[in-house]
Structure formats: C-alpha cells, structure tokens
Amino acid sequence: QCSIPKNCQLLLRNGKQLEVNLKFANVEPPIENIDRLNIRMNDDHLLIVLDREQAILDIFFPIKVDYERVEVKLLSDEGTVFLLLFQVNQHFISQLERVLGKEAVKVTTGETGGNSYRRHIGKTPDVVVVPKDVGQVSAVLKTCNEDSIPVVPFSTTTGLDGFANTPEGGICIDLMSIDKIVEINTSDFNCTVEPGVTHETLNQHLHTTGLWFPGDPGADASICGMAAMSASGINAARYGTMVQNVLNLEVVLSNGDVLYTAGKDRRPRKSSAGYNLTKLFVGSKGTLGVITQAAVRLYARPAVCSVGICPFQTINKAIEAVVATLQCSVPTAKIEFLDAATVTACNRYSKLTLVESPTLFLEFHGNSEAEVAEQASLVEEIFASNDGREFTWCHAPEEQKKIWASLHSAYYAILSQKTNVKGLRLHFSLPTSSLAKEVAEARKDIDESGIFGAVVGHVGDGRFHCIFLVDESNQDEMKIIQALSDRIIKRILASGGSCTGEHGIGINKRKYLENECGEVAVNTMIAIKKALDPKGIMNPNELFPKI
C-alpha cells in the first residue's frame, strides 16, 4: 500500500501481486520506448523520470522495493503498469481484518525499508492498514497497544528524515482514505480537515470563498502531516509556519483515547486554559499519537501578486539584502534563495534562462496594483544597494506559475546533474543575524569537500537546505559527507540556530538533539513520551532510543 496521486490505481491480486496502474496526464500515451523511462528509489519515493530530465511521477512507498527489477509493461491504451510482488504473512492480520475489514489490510514483506540513501535503514512494516474514520484508527491503536505492536502513521509522507521507517516492523497506518474537509468557517477564517486532505486540495475547494491556506512546503503535503512535522514552506515569511496556524487537533493516543488539544469543536485564536497541548502535538511526528483532524487558520486570498527575480554577485550580498528587507518590515510573501549551482541545474531541467549566480526569488501580495508596486519598489532599492543585478519582473500568472514550479522542482533539477547518485538533504534554521555568514560558509564547505552540492533556502524566515549528490556505495565519499554534515551542523548550533528548520530531527540527526535542546529539555521530552505512550509503540526510536 502506498500514497499515490489520483492518476494511479492499486490492485492487490490473490494477496500476492501488487499492480500499480499509472496514467500520465502530462505524457501522451503510448510511451513507445521503455528506455525513455528511468525508474529509481530516492528519499522513500519511487521516481519515474522521462528522458532523464522530466519527473513524471513521484509517489511514496512505505516499503523498500527492488526498483531495478520491477516489471514494467507499456500499454498503449491504459498507460504504464508496474507489477510488484509481496508474500503474505497472516500473523496479527486477523485482528486487524476484524476491526477494519479485509479490504483495508495490506501485507508487506522485506528486510529493509525507509530512505534508500540514508545510513539508518529501517525495517519494512509488517502490515499497512487503511482505516476509514477516527473510530477505526482508535480501534487499531487500542489493539496494537494491547499487544505492544509498533505503529507508524503516514499520509502523503513527503518528509525527509525517515519518519515512515519502521525499525521494529509493526503497523503502518495509511490515513489518506480519511479525507473529508469537515467544515469551512469563512467568517472565522478557519477550517477543519482530515489527514487525507492536502494543501492543494483544500485551496482548490476554497477557491470560490476568497480565502486560502498559505502553507506550501513544496510537495503537495497533507495538512495533518504538516502539523505533525511542524512544517512551514515558501509563504512562511509573511503567513507563518504550522506552529502559528494550527488552532486545534484531534489526536488518537496510543491507548485508543481521542484527544482534542483545545477542546472538542473549539477554534479559538488564543486560549490560556491549561497547557498548550496543540503546540505539543504540532511537530510531535507521530511519536505521541495519530492526528486525525486539524483546525487551521485561513487568510484572504491576495487580489494582486507579482514575482521578482534578482541575481547577486555573491551569496553574502544576496542574504544581506534579505536581512535588510526584513528590517524594513516589507510584507514580502516569499523570499527564496538558490545558489549558482542550483540556478544552473534549474535552467537545464526546467528550460529557464536565468543568470547563473546566487539569486533571490520574491513574491509580493496586495489588494491593489499600487500596493504591490510600492512593496516591490522598496525592495528593488534595497537590493540595488546590496549589489543586486537587474531585477526581472513576472506579472503574468502563467509566468509566475512557471517560476515557482521550477523552484519546487529544484531538488530533481539538482539530482539530474549526475547519474547513479542519491540526494542527501540537510535543513537548518538560523537567527537572521547569522544567516548570511552560515549560508556562505556552507557553500564554501561544499566546494572544498569535492562533493557536488547545492544550497537553497526559504531565507525569508531564516531557513536553508544543503543538498549533496552521493554514491552510497563509495565509502570514502560517504565519510566525506558525514564529516561535512557534522561540520556544518556544529557551526549552525554554535550560531544559535537549529539543526532542523523543518522535517524534524529524525534518525539522521537524533544525536544532535541534546546538543541543541539540553539534557533537561530532552529528559522532559522523554517524560512526556512515557506519560502519553507508556509502551512506546508510537513511531518508536524516532526521537529517542527505545524507552
């Protein structure tokens, strides 16, 4: 079982054969030559790349698959069909089938799972279950808790740090079938959604209301998953992260109890009634419970948008221009950064013609052309004083859409620069005073290491990513990557930043948790974990060693 887009269908035949039927909306069938397709696993995702440059499918698999030997059939009238084979193990299945029905219980096998490029490789789940409502989620957790069966929830699973890994086997709960938009309160500027609702789906539904949900982490993530991961995204500079935008959560605890973090059916902007349980569960990453509903803030959809692009001579000057913009309180909606290596990759991958130097991409929102023009004019002056080159403006919606689509595809653009490699990503958050220095130092470290890498960032709210292309079979290269990662992370922590600006600590950076938060804070977290999940079944070994 996997989380897939609407152009796919899954069939489990005879309990052994998983058939994935794919229909490509952006590729004219038939694809006559199978050699045009490049199939690979990366970051827990099955990627299908056409002609080695266009990603036409990116779907999450919660299990490790032998993608190199997957059987591919190209059908002229049906699209592309993948056949993956799994054996069936009946252990523990009967109880789940009684709770959910046979059609909602899928069985997987395999010795390894999780992210294919990471040093920490997990075990595949023994079973994937597909509940239809919160009652079934509660029943599954109660059953698993009684028998101390590990549980890992997932939906679209666009996270990066191994949260869908099941190091002890157990159950994966696929929440994508719980997919209702429960309510939209236009006068209160909020709505309540279930785990299967993604931010794109919600915004399509909101289109006629004049409202929108600005959270956009790049991939079309589940809103409840974004809450679980404390996600942010490219609009966070103006509209905040999930921490600021979640009002209430429905959470199923490990024993099956259903918790409402701000009280049932309540959606206050602020409350001083007891502990702030909502913020406790935002970013809890499935380690304390399963989020089955989220009430989130909505905003007025901007009447006018304009996009600006400005290249710079150096990384330092680009980031200093961002800091100056923030200090002037210009309400910029998006401020994104790509280094020269990434711009070059995007030019090739997305067929752009950008100047190949450190570049800032901005979006301005307003109620009128004059309001947006005033914001843009002020930023243009600030950038010019920081050696910014000529501004390029994109006013047409189609031009803007193309620019942001290319930035969303930046990871795949970078990945396309080399063959037989995997992408390893680090992500950081920093005080604005340290941002320019640390981004430039990270770029310098990459250059000196000899590893192909890139630096990109949501610099409008102090976050950036390092992306390395690595051959995981090359042990010398992996040692260089480990030393490079350690050096950058230690410097980020020394600058008052965080080793994870988004996506969570995960297995890869768990060793830095105490360095960042302190021993007392980590012990407090462990005490909370033991109180809410005494048997330790919820996403075990993610934040802490087994407790």
Coordinates of C-alpha atoms in Angstrom, one line a residue:
Q1 CA 0.0 0.0 0.0
C2 CA 1.3 3.4 -0.8
S3 CA 0.1 7.0 -1.0
I4 CA -0.4 7.8 -4.7
P5 CA -1.8 10.6 -6.8
K6 CA -5.2 10.4 -8.5
N7 CA -3.7 9.3 -11.8
C8 CA -2.9 5.9 -10.2
Q9 CA -4.8 2.9 -9.1
L10 CA -3.7 0.0 -6.9
L11 CA -4.9 -3.6 -7.1
L12 CA -3.7 -6.4 -4.8
R13 CA -4.3 -9.7 -6.7
N14 CA -4.5 -13.0 -4.9
G15 CA -2.9 -11.4 -1.8
K16 CA 0.5 -11.6 -3.5
Q17 CA 0.7 -9.3 -6.6
L18 CA 0.5 -5.5 -6.2
E19 CA -0.4 -4.0 -9.6
V20 CA 0.0 -0.2 -9.9
N21 CA -1.8 1.2 -12.9
L22 CA -0.4 4.7 -13.9
K23 CA -1.9 7.2 -16.3
F24 CA 0.3 10.2 -17.1
A25 CA -1.7 13.4 -17.6
N26 CA 1.4 15.2 -19.0
V27 CA 2.7 12.5 -21.3
E28 CA 0.9 11.4 -24.5
P29 CA 0.4 7.6 -24.4
P30 CA 1.8 5.4 -25.6
I31 CA 5.4 5.7 -24.4
E32 CA 6.7 3.5 -27.2
N33 CA 10.3 3.0 -26.0
I34 CA 10.8 1.7 -22.4
D35 CA 14.3 3.1 -22.4
R36 CA 12.8 6.6 -22.2
L37 CA 11.8 5.8 -18.6
N38 CA 14.3 6.0 -15.7
I39 CA 12.9 4.3 -12.6
R40 CA 14.6 4.8 -9.2
M41 CA 14.0 5.0 -5.5
N42 CA 15.1 8.1 -3.6
D43 CA 14.0 9.6 -0.3
D44 CA 11.4 6.9 0.3
H45 CA 9.9 7.8 -3.1
L46 CA 9.6 5.9 -6.3
L47 CA 10.6 8.3 -9.1
I48 CA 9.8 7.9 -12.8
V49 CA 11.8 10.2 -15.0
L50 CA 11.1 10.6 -18.7
D51 CA 14.1 11.1 -21.0
R52 CA 16.3 11.6 -17.9
E53 CA 15.1 15.1 -17.3
Q54 CA 11.3 15.3 -16.7
A55 CA 9.9 13.8 -13.4
I56 CA 6.5 12.5 -14.5
L57 CA 5.7 10.5 -11.3
D58 CA 6.8 10.8 -7.7
I59 CA 5.0 8.5 -5.3
F60 CA 5.8 7.4 -1.8
F61 CA 6.2 3.7 -1.0
P62 CA 6.3 2.8 2.7
I63 CA 8.4 -0.3 1.9
K64 CA 11.7 -1.0 0.2
V65 CA 11.2 -2.2 -3.4
D66 CA 13.7 -3.6 -5.9
Y67 CA 13.0 -0.9 -8.4
E68 CA 15.8 -2.1 -10.7
R69 CA 14.0 -5.4 -11.3
V70 CA 10.4 -4.1 -11.3
E71 CA 8.4 -5.5 -14.2
V72 CA 7.2 -2.7 -16.5
K73 CA 4.6 -3.0 -19.2
L74 CA 3.8 -0.2 -21.5
L75 CA 0.2 -0.4 -22.7
S76 CA -1.0 1.9 -25.5
D77 CA -4.5 2.3 -24.1
E78 CA -4.0 2.1 -20.4
G79 CA -0.8 3.9 -19.6
T80 CA 2.1 2.3 -17.7
V81 CA 1.7 -0.7 -15.3
F82 CA 4.1 -1.7 -12.6
L83 CA 3.9 -5.2 -11.1
L84 CA 5.4 -5.6 -7.6
L85 CA 5.3 -8.9 -5.8
F86 CA 4.9 -9.5 -2.0
Q87 CA 4.4 -12.5 0.1
V88 CA 1.5 -12.7 2.6
N89 CA 2.1 -13.2 6.4
Q90 CA -1.0 -13.9 8.4
H91 CA 0.5 -13.0 11.8
F92 CA -1.6 -10.4 13.5
I93 CA -3.7 -9.9 10.4
S94 CA -6.9 -11.5 11.6
Q95 CA -7.4 -9.0 14.4
L96 CA -6.9 -6.1 12.1
E97 CA -9.3 -7.6 9.5
R98 CA -12.0 -7.9 12.1
V99 CA -11.5 -4.2 13.0
L100 CA -11.2 -2.7 9.5
G101 CA -12.4 -5.3 7.1
K102 CA -10.2 -7.4 4.8
E103 CA -10.1 -4.8 2.1
A104 CA -8.4 -2.3 4.4
V105 CA -5.5 -4.6 5.4
K106 CA -2.5 -4.9 3.1
V107 CA 0.6 -7.1 3.9
T108 CA 4.2 -6.2 3.0
T109 CA 7.5 -8.1 3.5
G110 CA 11.1 -7.2 3.1
E111 CA 14.2 -6.8 5.2
T112 CA 14.9 -3.2 4.6
G113 CA 12.8 0.0 4.1
G114 CA 12.9 3.7 4.6
N115 CA 15.1 6.1 2.7
S116 CA 17.4 4.4 0.3
Y117 CA 20.3 6.8 0.7
R118 CA 20.4 7.1 4.4
R119 CA 22.9 5.5 6.8
H120 CA 20.0 4.5 9.0
I121 CA 17.9 1.9 7.1
G122 CA 14.8 0.7 8.7
K123 CA 12.7 -2.5 8.5
T124 CA 9.6 -2.5 6.4
P125 CA 6.2 -2.6 8.1
D126 CA 4.7 -6.0 8.5
V127 CA 1.2 -4.6 7.7
V128 CA -0.2 -1.5 6.2
V129 CA -3.8 -0.7 7.3
V130 CA -6.2 1.8 5.7
P131 CA -8.8 3.0 8.3
K132 CA -11.8 4.9 7.1
D133 CA -12.5 7.1 10.1
V134 CA -11.2 8.1 13.6
G135 CA -13.1 5.2 15.2
Q136 CA -11.2 2.7 13.2
V137 CA -7.9 4.5 14.0
S138 CA -8.8 4.3 17.7
A139 CA -9.6 0.5 17.4
V140 CA -6.3 -0.2 15.6
L141 CA -4.2 1.7 18.2
K142 CA -6.1 0.0 21.1
T143 CA -5.4 -3.4 19.5
C144 CA -1.7 -2.6 18.9
N145 CA -1.2 -1.2 22.3
E146 CA -2.6 -4.3 24.0
D147 CA 0.0 -6.4 22.1
S148 CA 2.8 -3.8 22.1
I149 CA 2.9 -3.6 18.3
P150 CA 4.8 -0.6 16.9
V151 CA 2.7 1.9 14.9
V152 CA 3.8 4.5 12.4
P153 CA 1.2 6.8 10.8
F154 CA 1.7 8.3 7.4
S155 CA -0.4 10.1 4.7
T156 CA 1.4 11.7 1.7
T157 CA 4.7 11.3 3.6
T158 CA 6.7 14.0 1.9
G159 CA 9.0 14.3 4.9
L160 CA 12.7 13.7 4.7
D161 CA 14.1 12.2 7.8
G162 CA 12.9 8.7 8.0
F163 CA 9.6 9.1 9.9
A164 CA 7.9 6.5 7.8
N165 CA 10.6 3.9 8.7
T166 CA 9.5 1.1 10.9
P167 CA 12.8 -0.1 12.6
E168 CA 10.9 -2.7 14.6
G169 CA 8.4 -3.7 11.9
G170 CA 4.8 -3.4 13.1
I171 CA 1.9 -1.5 11.6
C172 CA 1.8 1.5 9.2
I173 CA -1.5 3.4 9.3
D174 CA -2.3 4.9 5.9
L175 CA -4.5 7.9 6.6
M176 CA -5.2 9.0 3.1
S177 CA -8.7 7.5 3.0
I178 CA -9.8 9.7 5.8
D179 CA -10.1 12.7 3.5
K180 CA -13.0 15.0 4.4
I181 CA -13.0 18.7 4.6
V182 CA -15.0 18.7 7.8
E183 CA -16.0 22.4 7.8
I184 CA -15.1 25.8 6.5
N185 CA -15.8 28.8 8.6
T186 CA -15.4 31.8 6.3
S187 CA -16.4 34.4 8.9
D188 CA -13.9 33.0 11.3
F189 CA -11.1 32.5 8.8
N190 CA -10.5 28.8 9.6
C191 CA -11.4 25.3 8.6
T192 CA -11.1 21.7 9.8
V193 CA -9.7 18.9 7.7
E194 CA -8.9 15.2 7.9
P195 CA -5.5 13.6 7.2
G196 CA -6.2 12.8 3.5
V197 CA -6.7 16.5 2.6
T198 CA -3.6 18.1 1.1
H199 CA -3.0 21.8 0.9
E200 CA -3.6 21.9 -2.9
T201 CA -6.9 20.0 -2.5
L202 CA -8.0 22.5 0.3
N203 CA -7.1 25.5 -1.8
Q204 CA -9.0 24.2 -4.8
H205 CA -12.0 23.8 -2.5
L206 CA -11.6 27.3 -1.1
H207 CA -11.2 29.0 -4.5
T208 CA -14.7 30.5 -4.6
T209 CA -14.6 31.7 -1.0
G210 CA -11.9 34.3 -1.4
L211 CA -9.8 32.5 1.2
W212 CA -6.8 30.3 1.1
F213 CA -4.4 28.2 3.2
P214 CA -0.9 29.6 2.6
G215 CA 1.1 26.6 3.9
D216 CA 3.2 25.3 1.0
P217 CA 6.2 23.1 1.7
G218 CA 6.8 22.3 -1.9
A219 CA 5.3 18.8 -2.3
D220 CA 1.5 18.5 -2.0
A221 CA 1.6 17.5 1.6
S222 CA -1.2 16.5 3.9
I223 CA -2.2 19.3 6.2
C224 CA -2.4 17.0 9.2
G225 CA 1.0 15.7 8.2
M226 CA 2.3 19.2 8.0
A227 CA 1.0 19.7 11.6
A228 CA 2.7 16.5 12.7
M229 CA 6.0 17.7 11.2
S230 CA 5.7 21.4 12.2
A231 CA 6.1 22.3 8.6
S232 CA 6.5 25.7 7.1
G233 CA 7.1 26.4 3.4
I234 CA 7.7 29.2 1.0
N235 CA 4.9 31.5 2.3
A236 CA 6.1 31.4 5.9
A237 CA 7.9 34.8 5.7
R238 CA 4.5 36.5 5.7
Y239 CA 1.9 34.0 6.9
G240 CA 3.9 32.0 9.5
T241 CA 4.5 28.3 9.9
M242 CA 2.2 25.5 11.1
V243 CA 3.0 26.4 14.7
Q244 CA 1.2 29.7 14.2
N245 CA -1.6 28.4 12.0
V246 CA -2.9 25.3 13.8
L247 CA -5.9 26.1 16.2
N248 CA -6.9 22.6 17.4
L249 CA -6.1 19.0 16.7
E250 CA -8.0 15.7 17.1
V251 CA -5.4 13.1 18.1
V252 CA -5.8 9.4 18.8
L253 CA -3.5 8.4 21.7
S254 CA -1.7 5.1 21.9
N255 CA -4.4 3.5 24.1
G256 CA -7.1 4.5 21.6
D257 CA -8.4 7.5 23.5
V258 CA -9.4 10.5 21.4
L259 CA -7.9 13.9 22.5
Y260 CA -8.9 17.4 21.4
T261 CA -6.0 19.6 22.1
A262 CA -8.0 22.8 22.5
G263 CA -11.3 21.1 23.4
K264 CA -13.9 19.5 21.1
D265 CA -15.2 21.7 18.4
R266 CA -13.2 24.7 19.6
R267 CA -11.3 27.0 17.3
P268 CA -10.1 30.0 19.4
R269 CA -7.2 32.1 18.1
K270 CA -5.8 32.0 21.6
S271 CA -6.5 30.3 24.9
S272 CA -4.9 30.4 28.4
A273 CA -6.9 27.3 29.6
G274 CA -4.3 24.9 30.8
Y275 CA -1.2 23.7 28.9
N276 CA -0.9 24.4 25.2
L277 CA -1.5 20.8 24.0
T278 CA -1.9 22.0 20.4
K279 CA 1.7 23.2 20.2
L280 CA 2.9 20.0 22.0
F281 CA 1.4 17.9 19.2
V282 CA 2.5 20.2 16.4
G283 CA 5.9 18.7 15.5
S284 CA 5.4 15.5 17.5
K285 CA 5.9 13.4 14.3
G286 CA 3.6 10.6 15.2
T287 CA 5.5 9.8 18.4
L288 CA 2.7 10.8 20.8
G289 CA -0.4 10.0 18.8
V290 CA -2.1 10.0 15.4
I291 CA -3.5 13.3 14.2
T292 CA -6.9 12.7 12.6
Q293 CA -8.2 16.2 12.3
A294 CA -6.7 19.7 12.2
A295 CA -8.3 23.1 12.5
V296 CA -6.2 25.7 10.8
R297 CA -6.2 29.4 10.0
L298 CA -7.2 30.7 6.6
Y299 CA -6.3 34.0 5.0
A300 CA -7.8 36.4 2.5
R301 CA -6.6 35.4 -1.0
P302 CA -4.4 38.3 -2.3
A303 CA -6.0 40.2 -5.1
V304 CA -2.7 41.1 -6.8
C305 CA 0.5 39.1 -6.9
S306 CA 3.8 40.0 -8.5
V307 CA 7.1 38.0 -8.7
G308 CA 10.6 39.5 -8.7
I309 CA 13.9 37.8 -9.6
C310 CA 17.2 39.3 -8.7
P311 CA 20.7 37.8 -9.2
F312 CA 23.6 38.9 -7.0
Q313 CA 27.4 38.8 -7.2
T314 CA 27.9 36.8 -4.0
I315 CA 25.9 34.7 -1.5
N316 CA 26.7 37.2 1.2
K317 CA 25.3 40.1 -0.6
A318 CA 22.1 38.2 -1.5
I319 CA 21.4 37.2 2.1
E320 CA 22.4 40.6 3.4
A321 CA 19.7 42.0 1.1
V322 CA 17.2 39.7 2.6
V323 CA 18.0 40.8 6.1
A324 CA 17.7 44.5 5.1
T325 CA 14.3 43.7 3.6
L326 CA 13.1 42.1 6.8
Q327 CA 14.5 45.0 8.9
C328 CA 12.4 47.4 6.8
S329 CA 9.2 45.4 7.5
V330 CA 8.3 44.9 3.9
P331 CA 5.5 42.4 4.0
T332 CA 7.0 40.1 1.3
A333 CA 5.1 36.9 0.9
K334 CA 8.0 34.8 -0.4
I335 CA 11.8 35.2 -0.3
E336 CA 13.5 32.1 -1.8
F337 CA 17.3 31.7 -2.4
L338 CA 19.1 29.5 -4.9
D339 CA 22.9 29.4 -5.2
A340 CA 24.6 29.4 -8.6
A341 CA 24.8 25.6 -8.9
T342 CA 21.0 25.3 -8.3
V343 CA 20.2 28.0 -10.8
T344 CA 22.3 26.3 -13.4
A345 CA 20.5 23.0 -12.7
C346 CA 17.1 24.6 -12.9
N347 CA 18.0 26.3 -16.2
R348 CA 18.8 22.9 -17.7
Y349 CA 16.0 20.9 -16.0
S350 CA 13.1 23.5 -16.4
K351 CA 14.4 25.1 -19.6
L352 CA 14.9 28.6 -18.0
T353 CA 17.3 31.3 -19.0
L354 CA 18.2 32.8 -15.6
V355 CA 21.6 34.4 -14.8
E356 CA 23.6 31.7 -13.2
S357 CA 24.7 33.3 -10.0
P358 CA 23.2 33.5 -6.4
T359 CA 19.6 34.5 -6.9
L360 CA 16.6 35.7 -4.9
F361 CA 13.0 35.0 -5.9
L362 CA 10.3 37.1 -4.3
E363 CA 6.5 37.3 -4.3
F364 CA 4.5 40.4 -3.3
H365 CA 0.8 40.3 -2.3
G366 CA -1.6 43.1 -2.0
N367 CA -5.1 44.4 -2.6
S368 CA -4.1 46.7 -5.5
E369 CA -1.5 47.1 -8.2
A370 CA -0.3 50.3 -6.4
E371 CA 0.2 48.5 -3.1
V372 CA 2.2 45.7 -4.7
A373 CA 4.2 48.2 -6.8
E374 CA 5.1 50.2 -3.6
Q375 CA 6.4 47.0 -1.9
A376 CA 8.4 45.9 -5.0
S377 CA 9.9 49.4 -5.5
L378 CA 11.2 49.5 -1.9
V379 CA 12.7 46.0 -2.2
E380 CA 14.3 46.9 -5.5
E381 CA 16.1 49.8 -3.9
I382 CA 17.3 47.7 -1.0
F383 CA 18.6 45.0 -3.4
A384 CA 20.4 47.6 -5.6
S385 CA 22.2 48.9 -2.5
N386 CA 23.5 45.4 -1.9
D387 CA 24.9 45.0 -5.4
G388 CA 21.8 43.3 -6.8
R389 CA 21.8 43.0 -10.6
E390 CA 18.9 43.9 -12.8
F391 CA 15.5 42.9 -11.4
T392 CA 13.3 40.7 -13.6
W393 CA 9.5 41.0 -13.0
C394 CA 6.9 38.4 -13.7
H395 CA 3.4 39.8 -13.7
A396 CA 1.5 37.2 -15.8
P397 CA 0.1 34.3 -13.8
E398 CA 1.5 31.7 -16.2
E399 CA 5.0 33.2 -15.9
Q400 CA 4.7 33.2 -12.1
K401 CA 3.5 29.6 -12.1
K402 CA 6.4 28.5 -14.2
I403 CA 8.9 30.2 -11.9
W404 CA 7.5 28.6 -8.7
A405 CA 7.1 25.2 -10.4
S406 CA 10.8 25.3 -11.3
L407 CA 11.7 26.1 -7.7
H408 CA 9.5 23.3 -6.4
S409 CA 11.4 21.0 -8.8
A410 CA 14.8 22.3 -7.8
Y411 CA 15.7 19.1 -5.9
Y412 CA 15.0 17.0 -9.0
A413 CA 17.0 19.5 -11.1
I414 CA 20.0 19.1 -8.8
L415 CA 19.5 15.3 -8.8
S416 CA 19.6 15.2 -12.6
Q417 CA 23.1 16.7 -12.7
K418 CA 24.7 13.3 -12.0
T419 CA 23.8 9.7 -12.7
N420 CA 23.8 6.8 -10.2
V421 CA 23.6 9.1 -7.2
K422 CA 21.2 9.7 -4.3
G423 CA 20.2 13.1 -2.9
L424 CA 21.1 13.8 0.8
R425 CA 19.4 16.9 2.3
L426 CA 20.2 18.8 5.4
H427 CA 17.9 21.7 6.6
F428 CA 18.6 24.4 9.1
S429 CA 17.1 27.4 10.8
L430 CA 19.1 30.4 12.0
P431 CA 18.7 33.9 13.5
T432 CA 18.8 36.4 10.7
S433 CA 22.0 37.9 12.1
S434 CA 23.8 34.7 11.4
L435 CA 22.1 33.8 8.1
A436 CA 24.5 35.4 5.5
K437 CA 27.6 34.0 7.2
E438 CA 26.4 30.5 7.6
V439 CA 24.9 30.1 4.1
A440 CA 28.2 31.3 2.6
E441 CA 30.2 29.1 4.9
A442 CA 28.1 26.1 4.0
R443 CA 28.7 26.8 0.3
K444 CA 32.4 27.1 0.9
D445 CA 32.5 23.8 2.8
I446 CA 30.8 22.0 -0.1
D447 CA 33.2 23.5 -2.6
E448 CA 36.2 22.4 -0.5
S449 CA 34.9 18.9 0.0
G450 CA 34.9 17.9 -3.7
I451 CA 31.3 16.7 -3.3
F452 CA 28.7 18.0 -5.8
G453 CA 26.2 20.0 -3.7
A454 CA 23.8 22.9 -3.7
V455 CA 22.4 25.4 -1.2
V456 CA 18.8 26.6 -1.4
G457 CA 16.6 28.3 1.2
H458 CA 13.4 29.8 2.5
V459 CA 15.6 32.6 3.6
G460 CA 12.6 34.9 4.3
D461 CA 12.2 33.2 7.7
G462 CA 15.8 32.1 8.2
R463 CA 15.9 28.6 6.8
F464 CA 18.2 26.9 4.2
H465 CA 19.0 23.5 2.8
C466 CA 22.2 21.8 1.7
I467 CA 21.7 19.1 -0.9
F468 CA 24.5 16.6 -1.6
L469 CA 24.7 14.1 -4.5
V470 CA 26.3 11.0 -3.2
D471 CA 27.2 7.5 -4.4
E472 CA 26.3 5.5 -1.3
S473 CA 28.4 2.5 -2.4
N474 CA 31.5 4.8 -2.2
Q475 CA 32.6 4.5 1.4
D476 CA 35.2 7.3 1.1
E477 CA 32.6 9.6 -0.3
M478 CA 30.2 8.7 2.5
K479 CA 32.9 9.5 5.1
I480 CA 33.4 12.9 3.5
I481 CA 29.6 13.5 3.6
Q482 CA 29.4 12.6 7.3
A483 CA 32.3 14.9 8.2
L484 CA 30.9 17.7 6.0
S485 CA 27.4 17.3 7.7
D486 CA 28.9 17.3 11.2
R487 CA 31.0 20.4 10.5
I488 CA 28.0 22.4 9.1
I489 CA 25.6 21.3 11.9
K490 CA 28.1 22.1 14.7
R491 CA 28.6 25.5 13.3
I492 CA 24.9 26.1 12.9
L493 CA 24.3 25.2 16.6
A494 CA 27.2 27.4 17.7
S495 CA 25.5 30.3 15.9
G496 CA 22.3 29.9 17.9
G497 CA 20.4 28.0 15.1
S498 CA 18.7 24.7 14.8
C499 CA 20.0 21.6 13.0
T500 CA 16.4 21.1 11.7
G501 CA 14.5 24.0 10.4
E502 CA 11.8 21.6 9.1
H503 CA 11.1 17.9 8.6
G504 CA 12.1 17.1 12.2
I505 CA 15.2 15.6 13.9
G506 CA 14.5 12.1 12.5
I507 CA 17.0 9.3 12.8
N508 CA 19.8 11.0 10.9
K509 CA 20.2 13.9 13.4
R510 CA 18.9 12.4 16.6
K511 CA 22.4 12.5 18.0
Y512 CA 22.3 16.3 17.9
L513 CA 19.1 16.7 19.9
E514 CA 20.7 17.1 23.3
N515 CA 23.3 19.4 21.9
E516 CA 20.6 21.7 20.7
C517 CA 18.0 21.4 23.4
G518 CA 19.9 20.5 26.5
E519 CA 19.8 17.5 28.8
V520 CA 17.0 18.8 31.0
A521 CA 14.8 19.5 27.9
V522 CA 15.4 16.1 26.4
N523 CA 14.6 14.4 29.8
T524 CA 11.4 16.4 29.9
M525 CA 10.5 15.2 26.4
I526 CA 11.2 11.6 27.4
A527 CA 8.9 12.0 30.4
I528 CA 6.1 13.3 28.2
K529 CA 6.6 10.4 25.8
K530 CA 6.4 7.9 28.6
A531 CA 3.3 9.5 30.0
L532 CA 1.4 9.5 26.7
D533 CA 2.8 6.3 25.2
P534 CA 3.9 4.2 28.2
K535 CA 4.5 1.1 26.0
G536 CA 6.5 3.1 23.4
I537 CA 4.5 1.9 20.4
M538 CA 4.1 5.2 18.6
N539 CA 6.8 5.7 15.9
P540 CA 9.4 4.1 18.2
N541 CA 13.1 5.0 18.1
E542 CA 12.4 8.2 16.1
L543 CA 13.3 11.0 18.6
F544 CA 14.9 8.8 21.3
P545 CA 16.4 5.3 21.6
K546 CA 13.9 2.7 22.8
I547 CA 12.3 3.8 26.1

